[in-house]
Amino acid sequence: MYMIFKFFFSFFLAFPILLVNAQQDDKIENLISQLTIEEKISMCHAQSKFSSAGVPRLGIPEIWMSDGPHGIRPEINWDDWGYANWTNDYVTAFPALTCLAATFNPDLSMKYGTSIGEEARYRKKDVLLGPGVNIYRTPLNGRNFEYMGEDPYLASVLVVPYIKGVQKNGVAACVKHYALNNQEHWRGHINVEVSDRALHEIYLPAFKAAVKEGSAWAIMGSYNKFRGQHCCHNDLLLNKILKKSWGFDGVVISDWGGVHNTNEAIFNGLDIEMGTPSDKNQSKRYPYQNNFLGKPFLDKIIGNEVKESILDDKVRRILRLMLRTSLKQNKPFGSINNKQHYETAYKIASEGIVLLKNTDNFLPIDKTKRITIAVIGENAEKSMSIGGGSSELKPDKEISPLLGIQKEFRNAVIKYAKGYSSDATVNSDKLRKEALSIVKDADVVLFIGGLNKNRHQDSEASDRDSYQLPYNQPELIKEISKNNKNIAVILVSGNAVETRWKTDVKSILQSWYLGSEAGNAIASILSGEVNPSGKLPFSFPMNLNDNGAHYFGKLSYPGDGVSQYYKEDILVGYRWHDTKKIVPSFSFGHGLSYTSFELLKSSSDKNEYLINETIRVNCTVKNTGKLEGKEVVQVYAGKVNSKINRAKKELKGFKKVFIKSNQSEKIKIEIPVNNLAFYNEKDSDWEIEKGEYIIYIGNASDNIWEEISITII
Ligand code: GLC
């Protein structure tokens, strides 16, 4: 009786959604029946740099797309990469997604998606080309700043609320770059060879979560190849895994210029071709008609080489996207550059900054004191919202670190010297001397350096050519520290850097590309207005070759110009450091606070679990310091005596918790036993190893408070 009731109750709940979908499907079929073949073809490729065609005679709208993951890109010209220089496309610059990842805070991810979705809607964009969730495999990847770090579980948890936040505005999130786009070097053609296990356990989970939990309405194919096929038309990735296995009902959009073959584009799961150059000689009126999914596709349909049903499936998905976005009834109006969005940007920025080192509690700096602060470094004033490639922005406001510090420390005398320059033509010796001249008498030195959005730094289309801090920053830091020991370094970057210089300084903050509120967030952390709670979403190897992707030489990274082989396999990031016992400079999950926390007690609800059960880890954490603050309790799991090669431990749960001084909080973290599975390549399916596992509870991958043994039976 109960089961019958449960069935009818769940059907009753689902009925409205089923009804809407049925009505949508009817609308879609009705429209398809009215469209000519030429009209259907025109919907499957670009009509301009950032739009695909609608069908004016039927009132079917165009689809307008815009970068990027951290804010809405300035308007681009109709048919070239130049900026249109509009005056109404100034936006909020939100922190880069590495910063969002460092917050370990899904609630902030929802706020992020909601705010950026409101700005996209206001700018009348139907598809936001973001977020990016490619895994951080090497510190040299120019685009790591756009992504969510080295751990698939962290990225999987944070990508879902971002997507839901965007899409509730009637804007599609277009999750990218699917898949294995883990470097920019040779990005347009490099063929990635990686095992099924690493593909499914490391590189796909965030995309799978985006589709199955986030219900993403669009996915962007990546430029590179996988097992010999370009990912924008890759049968295994798009047809077999994305659409068939995961049940993706949205639209696959190519990366710009990522399509290379008509037959593959037709049959291997691509729906909209973007970025293939136009050809005005062929047609002034329809310059994109000769795209791979244009006339070549049309000719094959007319010539009965390709069934019209193949075309209809693409159009069905495109119309579904329209009904979710441009054709959606009662969609919100959106909003832009408002108080809420700046508050969201500030919250994410200040919660994402990571305190890496803080000797003698050097930070925070008492802002009531009349001290002299020497600020050194080009990144103290350099805008980081421009540059870096397609994610660049035209912010309506961008508070520089220097301005933020000047506003926050009104009682102090603030002196500034650039110290170094990214411009090779500038006299670096003069800059160095100016810097040394102001540090001598300062009470505090704040060195604001790191990387920037120039080519071969943190930028699209090129990887870094060195793991070192550029522009001789380490040497300058060392010289400064000889003149003044009271130095804190603030790294503005989106990637790990070599940190041998860390012994020369008292404190280090990892500050990301923070956007509009950058200076306010950095200053709030420096003054203690905000107690830092960020955690590293990726490891800082001591040396580049301590990183798994570089350990195996050029064939692993960057490849031989044709292919590259992910020889570290599943051991990416901390998985590599833990398992190979290679100590990093700073570990995944590391981040200090101005207070201190300790684990009072922890337990699992049982000792033995069946496969479909959930492990409930209960722990009590105490704030043993004088200041209130937030801690990220992290739970890792590792198989004891596994029959296969596995990482020592993997992140399977985390929770960020606010605790007042001298108070403690009870935390429960749930781990479905199914999440302990490994991908069995022989069976092409997930498998759970029975036997003993260790549950590691801590506040960093290299700071484990407690280990609990459990058994899967
Ligand atoms: C770029 C990027 C992609 C971006 C697209 C449009 O090449 O790879 O992330 O969304 O083209 O600018």
Coordinates of C-alpha atoms and ligand atoms in Angstrom, one line a residue, residues 50 67 73 81 129 143 176-177 187 220 223 255-256 390 460, ligand 1:
F50 CA 28.6 35.8 -30.8
D67 CA 31.8 35.4 -22.3
R73 CA 32.5 40.6 -21.7
W81 CA 37.3 40.3 -32.7
L129 CA 30.1 31.1 -21.9
R143 CA 43.9 29.4 -18.0
K176 CA 33.5 24.5 -20.6
H177 CA 35.8 23.3 -22.0
R187 CA 45.5 23.9 -27.5
M220 CA 31.1 23.9 -24.9
Y223 CA 39.8 22.8 -28.9
D255 CA 34.6 26.5 -29.0
W256 CA 35.3 29.4 -31.4
S390 CA 38.2 35.9 -23.5
E460 CA 44.4 32.2 -22.6
Ligands
GLC1 C1 37.8 31.3 -26.8 C2 37.8 30.4 -25.5 C3 36.4 30.2 -25.0 C4 35.5 31.4 -25.2 C5 35.3 31.5 -26.7 C6 34.6 32.8 -27.1 O1 38.7 30.8 -27.7 O2 38.4 29.2 -25.6 O3 36.5 29.9 -23.6 O4 34.3 31.3 -24.6 O5 36.6 31.4 -27.5 O6 35.4 33.9 -26.8

